Amino acid sequence: MIRASVPSPFGWLTLTEVGGRITALSWSGGAGVPETDVLKAAADQMAGYFAGRRAAFDLPFDLGQGFQRDFLATLLTIPYGETRTYGDLARALGVSAQAIGQACGANRIPILIPCHRVLGATGLGGYSGAGGVETKVALLRLEGAAGLLI
């Protein structure tokens, strides 16, 4: 396991790499500078994203297994600046909206795997990252998510 911290508008974020794949992003710092090709690429791509120059990440992720893998793969298909509802994803994956909410909360690689693009049917829904819904709103605004009353 190799870790590195990168700056963001939300403070320092720490990326974890195992076996050449990003396995986690945590809302803290203090892990040192990126030293592997994967972590250097992640830091560079994140800087581009936060500067508004990058709309997608081209990184190797460890998505896990089973439903969580399928769910995270589905999140990766939501385009930059667009959103889906918990219900949309529930129908696509054949599970309950509650299961989608729980899977969003269990996303170990937020921002890079965009759970912030998942909304409730009548509102923003929650966000498990540091800063909660305020961080979700900031990420959606950064992306210019259309049609949001935020």
PDB file of C-alpha atoms in Angstrom:
ATOM      1  CA  MET A   1       0.000   0.000   0.000  1.00  0.00           C
ATOM      2  CA  ILE A   2       1.372   3.360  -1.080  1.00  0.00           C
ATOM      3  CA  ARG A   3      -0.199   6.647  -0.049  1.00  0.00           C
ATOM      4  CA  ALA A   4       0.208  10.248  -1.129  1.00  0.00           C
ATOM      5  CA  SER A   5      -1.545  13.487  -0.287  1.00  0.00           C
ATOM      6  CA  VAL A   6      -2.676  16.083  -2.814  1.00  0.00           C
ATOM      7  CA  PRO A   7      -4.161  19.567  -2.359  1.00  0.00           C
ATOM      8  CA  SER A   8      -7.760  20.317  -3.244  1.00  0.00           C
ATOM      9  CA  PRO A   9     -10.273  23.124  -2.700  1.00  0.00           C
ATOM     10  CA  PHE A  10     -11.518  21.014   0.235  1.00  0.00           C
ATOM     11  CA  GLY A  11      -8.144  20.650   1.937  1.00  0.00           C
ATOM     12  CA  TRP A  12      -5.667  17.822   1.585  1.00  0.00           C
ATOM     13  CA  LEU A  13      -6.846  14.523   0.154  1.00  0.00           C
ATOM     14  CA  THR A  14      -4.957  11.243   0.487  1.00  0.00           C
ATOM     15  CA  LEU A  15      -4.875   8.675  -2.287  1.00  0.00           C
ATOM     16  CA  THR A  16      -4.073   5.023  -1.661  1.00  0.00           C
ATOM     17  CA  GLU A  17      -2.591   2.746  -4.305  1.00  0.00           C
ATOM     18  CA  VAL A  18      -2.354  -1.022  -4.060  1.00  0.00           C
ATOM     19  CA  GLY A  19      -0.982  -3.165  -6.852  1.00  0.00           C
ATOM     20  CA  GLY A  20      -0.944  -0.295  -9.353  1.00  0.00           C
ATOM     21  CA  ARG A  21      -4.601   0.658  -8.738  1.00  0.00           C
ATOM     22  CA  ILE A  22      -6.235   3.483  -6.796  1.00  0.00           C
ATOM     23  CA  THR A  23      -8.118   1.871  -3.912  1.00  0.00           C
ATOM     24  CA  ALA A  24      -9.145   4.859  -1.788  1.00  0.00           C
ATOM     25  CA  LEU A  25      -9.355   8.615  -1.446  1.00  0.00           C
ATOM     26  CA  SER A  26      -9.650   9.980   2.078  1.00  0.00           C
ATOM     27  CA  TRP A  27     -10.406  13.483   3.299  1.00  0.00           C
ATOM     28  CA  SER A  28      -7.105  14.022   5.096  1.00  0.00           C
ATOM     29  CA  GLY A  29      -3.466  14.784   4.403  1.00  0.00           C
ATOM     30  CA  GLY A  30      -0.039  14.031   5.752  1.00  0.00           C
ATOM     31  CA  ALA A  31       0.887  11.061   3.557  1.00  0.00           C
ATOM     32  CA  GLY A  32       3.676  12.731   1.572  1.00  0.00           C
ATOM     33  CA  VAL A  33       4.084  13.483  -2.111  1.00  0.00           C
ATOM     34  CA  PRO A  34       3.080  11.189  -4.986  1.00  0.00           C
ATOM     35  CA  GLU A  35       6.021   8.956  -5.922  1.00  0.00           C
ATOM     36  CA  THR A  36       4.558   6.278  -8.216  1.00  0.00           C
ATOM     37  CA  ASP A  37       3.398   6.767 -11.790  1.00  0.00           C
ATOM     38  CA  VAL A  38      -0.200   6.034 -10.781  1.00  0.00           C
ATOM     39  CA  LEU A  39      -0.206   8.508  -7.890  1.00  0.00           C
ATOM     40  CA  LYS A  40       1.575  11.165  -9.958  1.00  0.00           C
ATOM     41  CA  ALA A  41      -1.024  10.746 -12.715  1.00  0.00           C
ATOM     42  CA  ALA A  42      -3.837  10.946 -10.140  1.00  0.00           C
ATOM     43  CA  ALA A  43      -2.393  14.133  -8.625  1.00  0.00           C
ATOM     44  CA  ASP A  44      -1.985  15.715 -12.067  1.00  0.00           C
ATOM     45  CA  GLN A  45      -5.486  14.735 -13.190  1.00  0.00           C
ATOM     46  CA  MET A  46      -7.048  15.952  -9.943  1.00  0.00           C
ATOM     47  CA  ALA A  47      -5.286  19.319 -10.283  1.00  0.00           C
ATOM     48  CA  GLY A  48      -6.715  19.587 -13.806  1.00  0.00           C
ATOM     49  CA  TYR A  49     -10.188  18.657 -12.578  1.00  0.00           C
ATOM     50  CA  PHE A  50     -10.176  21.236  -9.789  1.00  0.00           C
ATOM     51  CA  ALA A  51      -8.880  23.882 -12.230  1.00  0.00           C
ATOM     52  CA  GLY A  52     -11.762  23.127 -14.616  1.00  0.00           C
ATOM     53  CA  ARG A  53      -9.493  21.677 -17.326  1.00  0.00           C
ATOM     54  CA  ARG A  54     -10.382  17.988 -16.942  1.00  0.00           C
ATOM     55  CA  ALA A  55     -13.808  16.364 -17.136  1.00  0.00           C
ATOM     56  CA  ALA A  56     -12.852  12.700 -16.632  1.00  0.00           C
ATOM     57  CA  PHE A  57     -10.205  10.644 -14.920  1.00  0.00           C
ATOM     58  CA  ASP A  58      -8.138   8.074 -16.766  1.00  0.00           C
ATOM     59  CA  LEU A  59      -6.778   6.079 -13.851  1.00  0.00           C
ATOM     60  CA  PRO A  60      -6.682   2.421 -12.845  1.00  0.00           C
ATOM     61  CA  PHE A  61      -9.217   1.871 -10.060  1.00  0.00           C
ATOM     62  CA  ASP A  62      -9.848  -1.132  -7.855  1.00  0.00           C
ATOM     63  CA  LEU A  63     -13.646  -1.261  -7.957  1.00  0.00           C
ATOM     64  CA  GLY A  64     -13.986  -4.241  -5.642  1.00  0.00           C
ATOM     65  CA  GLN A  65     -16.309  -7.121  -6.408  1.00  0.00           C
ATOM     66  CA  GLY A  66     -19.971  -7.954  -6.887  1.00  0.00           C
ATOM     67  CA  PHE A  67     -22.615  -5.274  -6.515  1.00  0.00           C
ATOM     68  CA  GLN A  68     -20.171  -2.592  -5.348  1.00  0.00           C
ATOM     69  CA  ARG A  69     -18.054  -3.127  -8.489  1.00  0.00           C
ATOM     70  CA  ASP A  70     -21.145  -2.918 -10.705  1.00  0.00           C
ATOM     71  CA  PHE A  71     -22.359   0.174  -8.879  1.00  0.00           C
ATOM     72  CA  LEU A  72     -19.009   1.989  -9.100  1.00  0.00           C
ATOM     73  CA  ALA A  73     -18.685   1.084 -12.784  1.00  0.00           C
ATOM     74  CA  THR A  74     -22.128   2.629 -13.319  1.00  0.00           C
ATOM     75  CA  LEU A  75     -21.079   5.816 -11.517  1.00  0.00           C
ATOM     76  CA  LEU A  76     -18.151   6.115 -13.901  1.00  0.00           C
ATOM     77  CA  THR A  77     -20.609   6.319 -16.813  1.00  0.00           C
ATOM     78  CA  ILE A  78     -22.320   9.466 -15.490  1.00  0.00           C
ATOM     79  CA  PRO A  79     -20.909  12.277 -17.634  1.00  0.00           C
ATOM     80  CA  TYR A  80     -19.210  15.340 -16.167  1.00  0.00           C
ATOM     81  CA  GLY A  81     -21.787  18.022 -15.417  1.00  0.00           C
ATOM     82  CA  GLU A  82     -24.710  15.583 -15.415  1.00  0.00           C
ATOM     83  CA  THR A  83     -26.560  13.903 -12.593  1.00  0.00           C
ATOM     84  CA  ARG A  84     -28.685  10.835 -12.002  1.00  0.00           C
ATOM     85  CA  THR A  85     -31.103  10.058  -9.194  1.00  0.00           C
ATOM     86  CA  TYR A  86     -30.852   7.221  -6.723  1.00  0.00           C
ATOM     87  CA  GLY A  87     -33.975   5.857  -8.431  1.00  0.00           C
ATOM     88  CA  ASP A  88     -32.373   6.018 -11.896  1.00  0.00           C
ATOM     89  CA  LEU A  89     -29.440   3.935 -10.702  1.00  0.00           C
ATOM     90  CA  ALA A  90     -31.694   1.596  -8.724  1.00  0.00           C
ATOM     91  CA  ARG A  91     -33.688   0.790 -11.848  1.00  0.00           C
ATOM     92  CA  ALA A  92     -30.543   0.326 -13.929  1.00  0.00           C
ATOM     93  CA  LEU A  93     -29.018  -2.064 -11.390  1.00  0.00           C
ATOM     94  CA  GLY A  94     -32.224  -3.798 -10.268  1.00  0.00           C
ATOM     95  CA  VAL A  95     -31.926  -2.811  -6.598  1.00  0.00           C
ATOM     96  CA  SER A  96     -33.658  -0.409  -4.223  1.00  0.00           C
ATOM     97  CA  ALA A  97     -32.894   3.292  -4.066  1.00  0.00           C
ATOM     98  CA  GLN A  98     -31.840   2.689  -0.452  1.00  0.00           C
ATOM     99  CA  ALA A  99     -29.204   0.206  -1.663  1.00  0.00           C
ATOM    100  CA  ILE A 100     -27.904   2.889  -4.032  1.00  0.00           C
ATOM    101  CA  GLY A 101     -27.700   5.390  -1.178  1.00  0.00           C
ATOM    102  CA  GLN A 102     -25.772   2.909   0.940  1.00  0.00           C
ATOM    103  CA  ALA A 103     -23.435   2.120  -1.958  1.00  0.00           C
ATOM    104  CA  CYS A 104     -22.795   5.849  -2.477  1.00  0.00           C
ATOM    105  CA  GLY A 105     -21.870   6.162   1.187  1.00  0.00           C
ATOM    106  CA  ALA A 106     -19.524   3.180   0.851  1.00  0.00           C
ATOM    107  CA  ASN A 107     -17.669   4.616  -2.169  1.00  0.00           C
ATOM    108  CA  ARG A 108     -13.999   4.453  -1.127  1.00  0.00           C
ATOM    109  CA  ILE A 109     -12.871   6.666  -4.033  1.00  0.00           C
ATOM    110  CA  PRO A 110     -15.091   9.771  -3.952  1.00  0.00           C
ATOM    111  CA  ILE A 111     -14.592  12.592  -6.459  1.00  0.00           C
ATOM    112  CA  LEU A 112     -12.648  10.287  -8.807  1.00  0.00           C
ATOM    113  CA  ILE A 113     -15.636   7.937  -8.877  1.00  0.00           C
ATOM    114  CA  PRO A 114     -18.393  10.558  -8.910  1.00  0.00           C
ATOM    115  CA  CYS A 115     -20.971   9.664  -6.271  1.00  0.00           C
ATOM    116  CA  HIS A 116     -21.537  13.440  -5.936  1.00  0.00           C
ATOM    117  CA  ARG A 117     -23.457  13.206  -9.243  1.00  0.00           C
ATOM    118  CA  VAL A 118     -26.195  11.106  -7.625  1.00  0.00           C
ATOM    119  CA  LEU A 119     -29.180  13.067  -6.312  1.00  0.00           C
ATOM    120  CA  GLY A 120     -32.419  12.355  -4.542  1.00  0.00           C
ATOM    121  CA  ALA A 121     -35.665  12.479  -6.516  1.00  0.00           C
ATOM    122  CA  THR A 122     -36.634  15.779  -4.878  1.00  0.00           C
ATOM    123  CA  GLY A 123     -33.334  17.169  -3.617  1.00  0.00           C
ATOM    124  CA  LEU A 124     -29.623  16.782  -3.317  1.00  0.00           C
ATOM    125  CA  GLY A 125     -29.574  13.708  -1.104  1.00  0.00           C
ATOM    126  CA  GLY A 126     -26.588  13.205   1.148  1.00  0.00           C
ATOM    127  CA  TYR A 127     -22.833  13.147   0.756  1.00  0.00           C
ATOM    128  CA  SER A 128     -20.452  11.230   2.980  1.00  0.00           C
ATOM    129  CA  GLY A 129     -17.343  13.270   2.136  1.00  0.00           C
ATOM    130  CA  ALA A 130     -15.893  15.937   4.389  1.00  0.00           C
ATOM    131  CA  GLY A 131     -18.177  18.960   4.397  1.00  0.00           C
ATOM    132  CA  GLY A 132     -21.198  16.816   3.556  1.00  0.00           C
ATOM    133  CA  VAL A 133     -23.756  18.290   1.167  1.00  0.00           C
ATOM    134  CA  GLU A 134     -21.827  21.581   0.913  1.00  0.00           C
ATOM    135  CA  THR A 135     -18.938  19.680  -0.688  1.00  0.00           C
ATOM    136  CA  LYS A 136     -21.365  17.879  -3.005  1.00  0.00           C
ATOM    137  CA  VAL A 137     -22.800  21.226  -4.105  1.00  0.00           C
ATOM    138  CA  ALA A 138     -19.304  22.654  -4.657  1.00  0.00           C
ATOM    139  CA  LEU A 139     -18.334  19.670  -6.847  1.00  0.00           C
ATOM    140  CA  LEU A 140     -21.555  19.960  -8.861  1.00  0.00           C
ATOM    141  CA  ARG A 141     -21.032  23.700  -9.320  1.00  0.00           C
ATOM    142  CA  LEU A 142     -17.445  23.089 -10.432  1.00  0.00           C
ATOM    143  CA  GLU A 143     -18.841  20.766 -13.096  1.00  0.00           C
ATOM    144  CA  GLY A 144     -21.617  23.180 -14.053  1.00  0.00           C
ATOM    145  CA  ALA A 145     -24.246  20.525 -13.419  1.00  0.00           C
ATOM    146  CA  ALA A 146     -27.212  21.687 -15.465  1.00  0.00           C
ATOM    147  CA  GLY A 147     -30.661  22.298 -14.063  1.00  0.00           C
ATOM    148  CA  LEU A 148     -29.738  22.302 -10.408  1.00  0.00           C
ATOM    149  CA  LEU A 149     -31.437  24.722  -8.066  1.00  0.00           C
ATOM    150  CA  ILE A 150     -28.455  25.003  -5.751  1.00  0.00           C
TER     151      ILE A 150
END
